[in-house]
Short mmCIF file of C-alpha atoms in Angstrom, two decimals:
data_model
loop_
_atom_site.label_atom_id
_atom_site.label_comp_id
_atom_site.label_asym_id
_atom_site.label_seq_id
_atom_site.Cartn_x
_atom_site.Cartn_y
_atom_site.Cartn_z
CA MET A 46 9.60 19.89 -0.67
CA THR A 47 11.67 19.17 2.20
CA ALA A 48 14.84 16.78 2.59
CA CYS A 49 14.11 14.04 5.28
CA ALA A 50 16.12 13.83 8.62
CA ILE A 51 19.63 12.47 8.77
CA GLU A 52 20.19 8.86 9.59
CA GLY A 53 20.43 8.40 13.04
CA GLY A 54 17.96 10.92 14.14
CA SER A 55 15.19 10.93 16.41
CA ALA A 56 12.85 8.13 15.52
CA GLY A 57 10.00 9.78 17.83
CA ALA A 58 9.45 12.39 15.20
CA ALA A 59 6.07 11.04 14.28
CA THR A 60 4.47 9.23 17.01
CA THR A 61 1.31 8.26 15.45
CA ALA A 62 -1.30 5.16 16.37
CA ASP A 63 -1.77 2.47 14.02
CA PRO A 64 -4.89 3.10 12.02
CA GLU A 65 -8.11 0.90 13.24
CA ALA A 66 -8.00 -2.62 12.46
CA GLU A 67 -10.44 -3.65 10.04
CA PRO A 68 -13.27 -5.89 11.37
CA GLU A 69 -13.62 -9.62 10.14
CA PRO A 70 -15.36 -9.42 6.73
CA GLU A 71 -18.53 -11.72 6.01
CA GLU A 72 -19.67 -13.53 3.47
CA PRO A 73 -19.81 -11.99 -0.06
CA GLY A 74 -22.84 -10.45 -1.28
CA ARG A 75 -24.57 -9.61 -4.69
CA PRO A 76 -25.04 -6.42 -6.71
CA ALA A 77 -27.62 -4.11 -5.22
CA GLY A 78 -27.60 -1.74 -8.13
CA ALA A 79 -25.19 0.44 -10.47
CA ASP A 80 -25.50 3.57 -12.35
CA GLY A 81 -24.29 2.99 -15.92
CA GLU A 82 -23.84 6.32 -16.91
CA ALA A 83 -20.50 7.19 -17.84
CA GLU A 84 -19.52 10.91 -17.32
CA GLU A 85 -16.44 12.74 -17.84
CA ALA A 86 -15.48 14.94 -15.04
CA GLY A 87 -13.56 17.53 -16.59
CA GLU A 88 -10.89 19.55 -14.38
CA ASP A 89 -8.34 22.47 -14.69
CA ARG A 90 -5.78 21.65 -12.76
CA GLU A 91 -3.77 24.98 -12.62
CA ASP A 92 -7.05 27.04 -11.97
CA SER A 93 -9.68 25.22 -9.87
CA GLU A 94 -7.70 22.62 -7.84
CA ALA A 95 -4.72 25.34 -7.30
CA GLY A 96 -7.29 27.82 -5.89
CA GLN A 97 -8.74 25.21 -3.58
CA ALA A 98 -5.51 24.35 -2.33
CA ARG A 99 -4.40 28.01 -1.76
CA GLU A 100 -7.94 28.49 -0.11
CA ALA A 101 -7.58 25.56 1.99
CA ARG A 102 -4.31 26.25 3.18
CA GLY A 103 -5.44 29.75 4.39
CA GLY A 104 -9.14 29.07 5.72
CA GLU A 105 -9.23 28.69 9.40
CA GLU A 106 -10.97 25.42 9.41
CA ALA A 107 -7.88 23.50 7.53
CA GLU A 108 -6.54 20.48 9.02
CA ALA A 109 -3.63 21.00 10.88
CA SER A 110 -2.27 17.59 11.12
CA SER A 111 -2.58 14.61 8.63
CA THR A 112 -1.89 11.53 10.51
CA ALA A 113 0.07 13.00 13.70
CA ALA A 114 1.63 16.34 15.03
CA ASP A 115 3.67 16.84 17.87
CA ALA A 116 2.06 14.55 20.65
CA ARG A 117 3.37 16.88 23.14
CA SER A 118 2.18 20.26 21.81
CA HIS A 119 -1.08 19.24 19.36
CA ALA A 120 -2.54 16.25 21.37
CA ASP A 121 -5.67 17.81 21.92
CA ASP A 122 -6.65 19.08 18.56
CA ALA A 123 -4.58 16.39 16.17
CA PRO A 124 -7.02 14.56 13.87
CA LEU A 125 -6.60 10.77 14.15
CA PRO A 126 -4.93 8.83 11.67
CA ARG A 127 -6.19 7.48 8.46
CA GLY A 128 -5.23 5.80 5.76
CA PHE A 129 -3.24 7.09 3.00
CA THR A 130 -3.34 5.65 -0.40
CA LEU A 131 -1.19 6.47 -3.35
CA THR A 132 -1.88 5.34 -7.29
CA ALA A 133 0.61 2.95 -8.55
CA ASP A 134 2.70 5.82 -9.96
CA GLY A 135 2.60 8.14 -7.09
CA ALA A 136 1.21 10.93 -9.26
CA TYR A 137 -2.09 11.06 -7.09
CA ALA A 138 -2.81 10.06 -3.60
CA ALA A 139 -6.23 10.07 -1.42
CA ARG A 140 -6.93 10.24 2.59
CA LEU A 141 -9.91 10.89 5.08
CA THR A 142 -9.16 13.67 6.94
CA ALA A 143 -11.00 16.20 9.31
CA ALA A 144 -10.70 19.69 10.48
CA PRO A 145 -9.50 20.09 14.31
CA GLY A 146 -11.78 19.48 16.98
CA PRO A 147 -13.30 16.94 19.68
CA PRO A 148 -12.98 13.71 19.03
CA GLY A 149 -16.75 13.03 18.65
CA GLU A 150 -17.28 16.15 16.39
CA ARG A 151 -14.41 16.08 13.67
CA ALA A 152 -16.23 16.40 10.27
CA TRP A 153 -14.43 13.80 8.26
CA TYR A 154 -13.80 14.08 4.67
CA PRO A 155 -11.84 12.94 1.84
CA GLU A 156 -8.64 14.92 0.15
CA ARG A 157 -6.67 14.58 -2.89
CA TRP A 158 -3.33 14.95 -3.05
CA THR A 159 -1.30 15.95 -6.36
CA LEU A 160 2.33 14.66 -5.98
CA ASP A 161 3.68 14.73 -9.62
CA GLY A 162 3.82 18.58 -10.10
CA PRO A 163 6.61 21.05 -9.07
CA GLU A 164 4.82 21.35 -5.49
CA PRO A 165 2.60 19.58 -3.92
CA TYR A 166 -0.52 20.33 -2.86
CA ALA A 167 -3.90 18.81 -1.45
CA VAL A 168 -7.62 19.90 -2.64
CA PRO A 169 -10.49 18.92 -0.17
CA LEU A 170 -13.36 17.41 -1.52
CA PRO A 171 -16.15 17.75 0.75
CA LEU A 172 -19.57 17.19 0.37
CA ASP A 173 -22.90 18.11 2.00
CA GLN A 174 -22.62 15.83 5.02
CA PRO A 175 -19.56 14.95 6.79
CA GLU A 176 -18.26 11.39 6.29
CA GLU A 177 -17.81 8.39 8.51
CA PRO A 178 -14.98 7.87 10.06
CA ASP A 179 -14.49 4.16 8.50
CA THR A 180 -14.88 5.25 4.99
CA GLN A 181 -12.50 4.16 2.29
CA VAL A 182 -11.14 6.05 -0.44
CA ALA A 183 -8.78 5.43 -3.34
CA PRO A 184 -7.32 7.62 -6.01
CA LEU A 185 -7.24 7.24 -9.90
CA ALA A 186 -4.84 8.22 -12.70
CA ASP A 187 -7.22 10.89 -13.81
CA GLY A 188 -7.36 12.53 -10.75
CA ARG A 189 -10.87 11.38 -9.45
CA VAL A 190 -11.04 9.95 -5.84
CA LEU A 191 -13.15 6.49 -5.71
CA ILE A 192 -15.22 6.42 -1.97
CA GLN A 193 -16.58 3.62 -0.66
CA ARG A 194 -19.00 4.35 2.19
CA GLN A 195 -21.55 1.63 4.50
CA VAL A 196 -25.10 2.12 4.49
CA ALA A 197 -26.32 -0.57 6.41
CA ASP A 198 -25.49 -3.64 5.11
CA ARG A 199 -24.78 -2.25 1.48
CA GLN A 200 -21.53 -0.68 0.14
CA MET A 201 -22.15 2.59 -1.74
CA PHE A 202 -19.53 3.49 -4.48
CA SER A 203 -18.81 7.02 -5.95
CA LEU A 204 -16.29 8.93 -8.01
CA LEU A 205 -15.15 12.43 -6.22
CA TYR A 206 -13.78 15.20 -8.44
CA PRO A 207 -13.34 18.97 -7.68
CA THR A 208 -15.39 21.17 -9.82
CA GLY A 209 -15.00 25.05 -9.54
CA PRO A 210 -15.77 25.78 -5.53
CA GLY A 211 -17.27 22.17 -4.65
CA THR A 212 -17.13 18.73 -4.93
CA GLY A 213 -18.58 16.76 -7.99
CA GLU A 214 -20.03 13.18 -7.33
CA LEU A 215 -20.62 10.05 -9.64
CA LEU A 216 -22.49 7.42 -8.19
CA LEU A 217 -21.43 3.94 -9.39
CA GLY A 218 -23.62 1.51 -7.56
CA ALA A 219 -23.82 -0.49 -4.65
CA VAL A 220 -23.18 -4.14 -3.43
CA ALA A 221 -25.20 -5.97 -0.77
CA CYS A 222 -22.35 -6.89 1.43
CA ALA A 223 -21.82 -6.32 5.40
CA ARG A 224 -18.05 -5.80 4.68
CA MET A 225 -15.58 -4.89 2.00
CA THR A 226 -11.84 -3.74 1.37
CA LEU A 227 -10.44 -1.72 -0.96
CA LEU A 228 -7.47 -3.05 -2.47
CA PRO A 229 -4.46 -1.12 -3.65
CA PRO A 230 -5.39 0.79 -6.95
CA SER A 231 -4.33 -1.12 -9.95
CA PRO A 232 -1.66 -0.16 -11.92
CA ASP A 233 -3.41 0.69 -14.93
CA GLY A 234 -4.57 3.70 -13.05
CA ARG A 235 -8.14 3.13 -14.21
CA CYS A 236 -9.39 0.24 -12.11
CA VAL A 237 -10.00 -0.07 -8.27
CA TYR A 238 -11.06 -3.58 -7.05
CA ALA A 239 -12.53 -4.61 -3.76
CA LEU A 240 -12.37 -8.12 -1.72
CA SER A 241 -15.10 -9.05 0.29
CA ALA A 242 -14.10 -12.29 2.53
CA GLY A 243 -15.88 -14.63 4.16
CA ALA A 244 -15.14 -17.92 5.93
CA HIS A 245 -15.38 -20.24 3.10
CA GLU A 246 -15.44 -18.12 -0.14
CA SER A 247 -14.05 -14.59 -0.97
CA SER A 248 -15.32 -12.53 -3.66
CA LEU A 249 -13.24 -10.10 -5.58
CA TRP A 250 -15.39 -6.70 -6.97
CA LEU A 251 -14.03 -4.59 -9.79
CA VAL A 252 -15.98 -1.32 -8.03
CA ALA A 253 -14.07 1.40 -10.55
CA GLY A 254 -13.34 1.22 -14.16
CA GLY A 255 -16.01 -1.07 -15.25
CA ALA A 256 -18.62 -0.33 -17.87
CA PHE A 257 -21.67 -0.96 -15.28
CA GLY A 258 -20.62 0.02 -12.12
CA PRO A 259 -19.60 -2.71 -9.26
CA GLU A 260 -19.15 -6.07 -10.98
CA GLU A 261 -18.03 -9.14 -9.40
CA VAL A 262 -14.99 -10.69 -11.06
CA ALA A 263 -13.82 -13.62 -9.18
CA ARG A 264 -14.64 -16.08 -6.58
CA ILE A 265 -11.98 -17.83 -4.69
CA PRO A 266 -12.44 -20.75 -1.91
CA GLY A 267 -11.33 -19.94 1.06
CA HIS A 268 -10.96 -16.73 3.46
CA CYS A 269 -8.26 -13.95 1.19
CA SER A 270 -6.73 -11.13 2.37
CA GLY A 271 -3.89 -9.07 1.38
CA GLY A 272 -3.86 -7.81 -1.91
CA VAL A 273 -0.54 -7.32 -4.29
CA TRP A 274 -0.32 -6.51 -7.76
CA LEU A 275 2.22 -8.71 -9.94
CA ASP A 276 2.57 -6.72 -13.06
CA ARG A 277 2.03 -3.47 -14.82
CA ALA A 278 -1.10 -4.23 -16.91
CA GLY A 279 -3.31 -4.91 -13.63
CA ARG A 280 -3.79 -8.53 -14.63
CA MET A 281 -2.04 -10.71 -11.84
CA LEU A 282 -3.42 -10.24 -8.15
CA ALA A 283 -1.68 -11.90 -5.06
CA LEU A 284 -3.75 -12.51 -2.18
CA ASP A 285 -3.26 -14.48 0.87
CA ARG A 286 -5.56 -17.45 1.19
CA ARG A 287 -6.83 -19.71 3.97
CA ALA A 288 -8.15 -22.60 2.45
CA PRO A 289 -11.99 -23.50 3.64
CA GLY A 290 -11.44 -26.56 5.70
CA GLY A 291 -8.70 -24.62 7.32
CA GLY A 292 -4.63 -24.78 7.77
CA PRO A 293 -1.93 -22.74 6.99
CA VAL A 294 -2.12 -19.13 5.09
CA LYS A 295 -0.57 -19.36 1.74
CA ALA A 296 -0.02 -16.23 -0.80
CA VAL A 297 -1.83 -17.24 -4.57
CA ALA A 298 -1.79 -15.67 -7.51
CA VAL A 299 -5.38 -14.56 -9.32
CA ASP A 300 -5.40 -14.30 -13.01
CA LEU A 301 -8.19 -11.55 -13.63
CA GLY A 302 -7.88 -12.30 -17.53
CA ARG A 303 -8.72 -15.89 -16.86
CA GLN A 304 -12.10 -15.65 -15.02
CA GLY A 305 -10.00 -15.36 -11.48
CA GLU A 306 -7.97 -18.69 -12.18
CA VAL A 307 -5.95 -19.65 -8.85
CA THR A 308 -2.13 -20.77 -8.76
CA PRO A 309 0.11 -21.21 -6.12
CA LEU A 310 2.46 -18.48 -5.57
CA LEU A 311 4.34 -19.16 -2.21
CA GLN A 312 5.09 -22.64 -0.76
CA ILE A 313 8.10 -22.34 1.74
CA ALA A 314 6.98 -25.14 3.64
CA PRO A 315 4.11 -27.38 4.08
CA GLU A 316 2.40 -25.76 7.50
CA SER A 317 4.09 -22.23 7.31
CA ASP A 318 2.07 -19.06 6.93
CA ASP A 319 3.57 -17.44 3.76
CA ARG A 320 2.14 -13.99 3.06
CA LEU A 321 2.98 -11.72 0.20
CA LEU A 322 3.89 -8.14 1.35
CA LEU A 323 4.95 -6.35 -1.79
CA ALA A 324 6.54 -7.04 -5.44
CA ASP A 325 8.22 -5.32 -8.12
CA ALA A 326 7.18 -5.93 -11.73
CA ASP A 327 10.29 -4.66 -13.34
CA SER A 328 12.78 -6.69 -11.48
CA GLY A 329 10.40 -9.29 -9.81
CA LEU A 330 11.63 -8.71 -6.04
CA LEU A 331 8.94 -10.17 -3.70
CA LEU A 332 8.73 -9.20 0.04
CA LEU A 333 7.39 -11.73 2.03
CA ARG A 334 6.46 -12.64 5.50
CA SER A 335 6.50 -16.51 6.97
CA ASP A 336 6.86 -18.67 9.95
CA ALA A 337 9.02 -21.34 8.18
CA PRO A 338 12.27 -20.55 10.06
CA GLY A 339 9.72 -20.96 13.33
CA HIS A 340 8.52 -17.51 14.00
CA ASP A 341 7.27 -14.64 11.60
CA ARG A 342 10.34 -13.46 9.75
CA LEU A 343 10.49 -10.97 7.10
CA GLY A 344 12.36 -12.58 3.77
CA TRP A 345 12.90 -11.63 -0.21
CA GLY A 346 12.59 -14.10 -3.25
CA VAL A 347 12.35 -13.20 -6.96
CA LEU A 348 9.25 -14.40 -9.03
CA GLY A 349 10.08 -17.22 -11.17
CA SER A 350 13.21 -18.29 -9.34
CA CYS A 351 13.82 -21.53 -8.09
CA LEU A 352 16.20 -20.41 -5.27
CA PRO A 353 15.01 -20.54 -1.71
CA VAL A 354 13.66 -17.45 0.07
CA ARG A 355 16.34 -15.28 2.00
CA PHE A 356 15.54 -14.36 5.50
CA PRO A 357 17.86 -11.30 6.60
CA GLU A 358 19.30 -11.03 9.86
CA CYS A 359 19.50 -7.42 10.01
CA LEU A 360 15.64 -7.05 9.12
CA ARG A 361 15.11 -8.60 12.85
CA LEU A 362 14.83 -6.03 15.03
CA ALA A 363 14.26 -7.05 18.71
CA ASP A 364 11.77 -4.07 20.11
CA ALA A 365 9.99 -2.95 16.81
CA ALA A 366 7.94 -4.29 13.86
CA VAL A 367 8.99 -3.89 10.20
CA THR A 368 6.95 -3.83 7.25
CA PRO A 369 8.04 -2.93 3.64
CA PHE A 370 5.81 -0.26 1.94
CA ALA A 371 7.95 0.77 -1.48
CA VAL A 372 10.38 -1.11 -3.81
CA GLN A 373 12.38 1.07 -6.24
CA PRO A 374 11.12 0.84 -9.76
CA GLY A 375 13.04 0.41 -12.99
CA GLN A 376 15.69 -2.14 -12.13
CA MET A 377 15.11 -4.79 -14.62
CA LEU A 378 16.77 -8.17 -14.14
CA MET A 379 18.33 -6.88 -10.67
CA PRO A 380 16.32 -7.36 -8.10
CA GLU A 381 19.28 -7.54 -5.50
CA SER A 382 19.89 -3.88 -6.33
CA CYS A 383 16.26 -2.51 -5.38
CA ALA A 384 16.14 -0.29 -2.59
CA VAL A 385 13.21 -1.10 -0.17
CA ALA A 386 11.64 1.20 2.21
CA LEU A 387 10.28 -0.04 5.48
CA ARG A 388 7.86 1.30 8.39
CA ILE A 389 9.68 0.73 11.65
CA ASP A 390 7.07 0.76 14.45
CA GLY A 391 8.51 0.84 18.02
CA ALA A 392 7.60 2.24 21.20
CA ALA A 393 8.90 5.73 19.99
CA GLY A 394 6.60 5.85 17.42
CA SER A 395 7.35 5.19 13.53
CA TRP A 396 10.66 5.75 11.72
CA VAL A 397 11.73 4.36 7.97
CA GLY A 398 13.93 2.03 6.87
CA VAL A 399 15.90 1.26 3.93
CA TRP A 400 17.47 -1.58 2.71
CA ARG A 401 18.63 -3.88 -0.21
CA PRO A 402 18.92 -7.62 -0.56
CA ALA A 403 22.52 -7.30 -1.93
CA GLY A 404 23.30 -5.29 1.08
CA ARG A 405 23.59 -6.25 5.08
CA ARG A 406 22.37 -3.60 6.66
CA LEU A 407 19.04 -1.53 7.39
CA HIS A 408 19.79 2.09 7.33
CA GLN A 409 17.11 4.01 9.96
CA PHE A 410 16.04 7.65 9.57
CA ALA A 411 13.57 9.87 11.37
CA ALA A 412 10.14 10.03 9.61
CA PRO A 413 9.24 14.08 9.00
CA LEU A 414 6.55 15.05 11.38
CA GLY A 415 3.38 14.33 10.10
CA TRP A 416 4.53 11.42 8.27
CA ALA A 417 1.70 8.88 6.99
CA PRO A 418 3.26 5.78 8.19
CA GLY A 419 3.41 3.25 5.55
CA ALA A 420 3.06 5.85 2.92
CA GLY A 421 5.61 6.24 0.21
CA TYR A 422 7.22 5.75 -3.17
CA TRP A 423 10.26 5.59 -4.90
CA SER A 424 11.89 7.23 -7.97
CA ARG A 425 13.88 5.44 -10.23
CA ASP A 426 17.08 7.11 -9.61
CA GLY A 427 16.34 6.04 -5.87
CA VAL A 428 15.05 8.93 -4.31
CA LEU A 429 12.09 7.80 -1.70
CA HIS A 430 9.22 10.52 -1.38
CA LEU A 431 7.68 10.59 2.07
CA PRO A 432 4.10 12.47 2.01
CA TYR A 433 3.41 14.30 5.34
CA ALA A 434 1.38 17.16 6.78
CA ASN A 435 1.43 18.96 10.09
CA ALA A 436 0.56 22.31 11.49
CA ALA A 437 3.71 24.28 9.45
CA THR A 438 3.03 22.07 6.62
CA PRO A 439 -0.33 20.99 5.71
CA CYS A 440 0.88 19.42 2.23
CA GLY A 441 4.53 18.34 2.05
CA VAL A 442 6.60 15.70 0.97
CA ALA A 443 10.26 14.89 2.38
CA LEU A 444 12.96 13.51 0.09
CA LEU A 445 15.17 11.07 1.03
CA GLU A 446 18.13 9.45 -0.94
CA ALA A 447 18.80 5.61 -0.79
CA PRO A 448 22.22 5.41 1.07
CA GLU A 449 24.94 3.18 -0.61
CA ASP A 450 25.62 -0.13 0.89
CA VAL A 451 29.37 -0.86 1.90
CA ASP A 452 30.56 -4.10 1.09
CA PRO A 453 31.87 -5.80 4.04
CA SER A 454 35.67 -7.00 4.24
CA PRO A 455 36.13 -10.42 3.39
CA VAL A 456 36.79 -12.44 6.17
CA PRO A 457 40.08 -14.84 5.92
CA GLY A 458 39.10 -18.43 5.84
CA CYS A 459 35.58 -17.77 4.97
CA PRO A 460 34.42 -18.76 1.11
CA SER A 461 33.08 -16.32 -0.85
CA ASP A 462 30.85 -18.38 -2.55
CA GLY A 463 27.78 -16.51 -2.07
CA ALA A 464 26.64 -18.67 1.12
CA GLY A 465 25.63 -15.90 3.08
CA GLY A 466 22.66 -15.24 0.95
CA THR A 467 23.33 -12.60 -1.56
CA GLU A 468 24.69 -14.40 -4.61
CA PRO A 469 22.57 -13.47 -7.77
CA SER A 470 18.87 -14.84 -7.58
CA ALA A 471 18.69 -16.03 -11.26
CA ALA A 472 16.22 -13.06 -12.20
CA VAL A 473 13.83 -13.10 -14.52
CA GLY A 474 12.32 -10.14 -16.48
CA ALA A 475 9.13 -8.49 -15.41
CA PRO A 476 6.41 -10.85 -14.87
CA ALA A 477 4.21 -11.11 -17.69
CA VAL A 478 0.64 -12.35 -18.52
CA CYS A 479 2.25 -16.03 -17.78
CA LYS A 480 1.35 -17.76 -14.23
CA PRO A 481 3.94 -17.10 -11.75
CA VAL A 482 5.88 -20.25 -11.04
CA PRO A 483 5.52 -21.39 -6.99
CA LEU A 484 8.41 -19.86 -4.87
CA GLY A 485 10.99 -21.66 -2.31
CA GLN A 486 10.47 -25.36 -3.75
CA ALA A 487 13.45 -25.90 -0.93
CA PRO A 488 14.02 -27.60 2.25
CA LEU A 489 13.22 -25.62 5.24
CA HIS A 490 17.05 -25.95 6.21
CA ARG A 491 17.97 -24.03 3.32
CA ALA A 492 14.49 -21.62 2.99
CA ALA A 493 15.35 -20.52 6.44
CA ARG A 494 18.79 -19.41 5.92
CA SER A 495 19.66 -15.66 7.14
CA ASP A 496 22.36 -13.81 5.03
#
C-alpha cells in the first residue's frame, strides 16, 4: 500500500472520464428460468488466488491501467474506465477490465480484488469468450463475483470464482427484461439485488443469495433509481422514486422484510427533488441532494431526527461537481463526527475531498494515479482506502488519514447557540427494522439554511 498525495497537490493526477450513462430502464419482466443447484465454490486464497495474481502481474497481457493512466503518456493504450464495486466491509472489490489494445479490439473480462489481507492483489476471472463492455459485476463476501450479461432481451446471472488455473462459473438463471441495474451489494455480504425500472412501475429482484435463482421481491409504483442501504441486516433499502403520475423525485424506504412496503424518507419541500446519496447505519448520518434551496445542493441530516436538513456552504464548488461515496463507520450516536469522502470532478479530472458535518471546511487531496473515481472505504479509525491501478502498480490501495478540523474562532457579538448548523442533531442509534421517520419536516427557509 502507498500513502495518498498530500493536501493541496495536483488535482489532475487522475484524469479519467465518467462511466458511460446507463440507458433508461424499461418495464420489468418475468423470470425466464433459474438454476436451482446450490454448489459450493471452494477456493484456496493463499495458493490458488495469490498464484494467479502473481501470474497476472508478470504476464505480458496484464492490464496496464484500471480506470486511467497518465493521459499524456498512455492515452493510446489505457483501457476505458469501468465501474469499481466494493463489498460493504471493503474486503473484496470487482470490476470489468481489459488488456491494452485498440478501442474496438479490447477483450473485456471480470477481475476481483482482495483488499482485507496484508497486501492487496487482483485475480482475473476470464472465461472462454470476452465480455461485452456493458456487463455488470458485483463482489460477494465469500470472494465470488456476480456477473450480469445482457443477451437479447434477457438478463443472465452467474457467479464466478477462481478454480485452479481457470475460472469456475455457477449459472443462477435469467430474467426476461430489457434493462436491469445492479444495486450495491447487500450489507450482509450474501445478497445482490437488481432494479428494473419502468415509467409507471419498478421491480426489485434478488438475483444472488436466493434459494431458486433470481426472484422478484417487490413491485413499487413509479419510476425508481438510486439504491442506498439503511441498515446492517440488508432489510431496509432507500430508493429515489418519481410517482406514476409524475411530479418531484422523493427518496422512499423499502422494507424487504414486509414484502416491499414503501414509506416516505425524504420530504424537504413539497415540490423539491430529494434524492438520498449515502447513509451510515451506525450513526444514522444521511447524505442527500435536493433542489429545495432553489438549485441542487448537497445536504446532510440524521435518520429519525426532526431537525431540518443542513446544506453546507463549503460543499458548493463553482467549477466542480461534488459527490459523496463513503462514510466513516463505527461512530455510534455521533453523526457530526463521521468523516465523509467525496469525489470531486472538475476540468482537471477527479480528486478526493474529506469533510465532517461538525466542521466548516472541505479538505481536498490529489487522487492516486489510476484511482477508480468514487471507489473507496473508511476504516473505523478514520483512514480512507482508495483503490487504484496504473502501469507501475496493477493493484494498489492508497491510504489517506482524515485531517482534523480546527474550530473557527468565535466572532465577538455573534451568538453561540449553534445557529450555524453545527449543533448536535439529536442523533438516534443505528437504524433497526422499524420504519424510518420522514426527514426534514420543517419550513423551507429553515431547511435551506447553510452552515
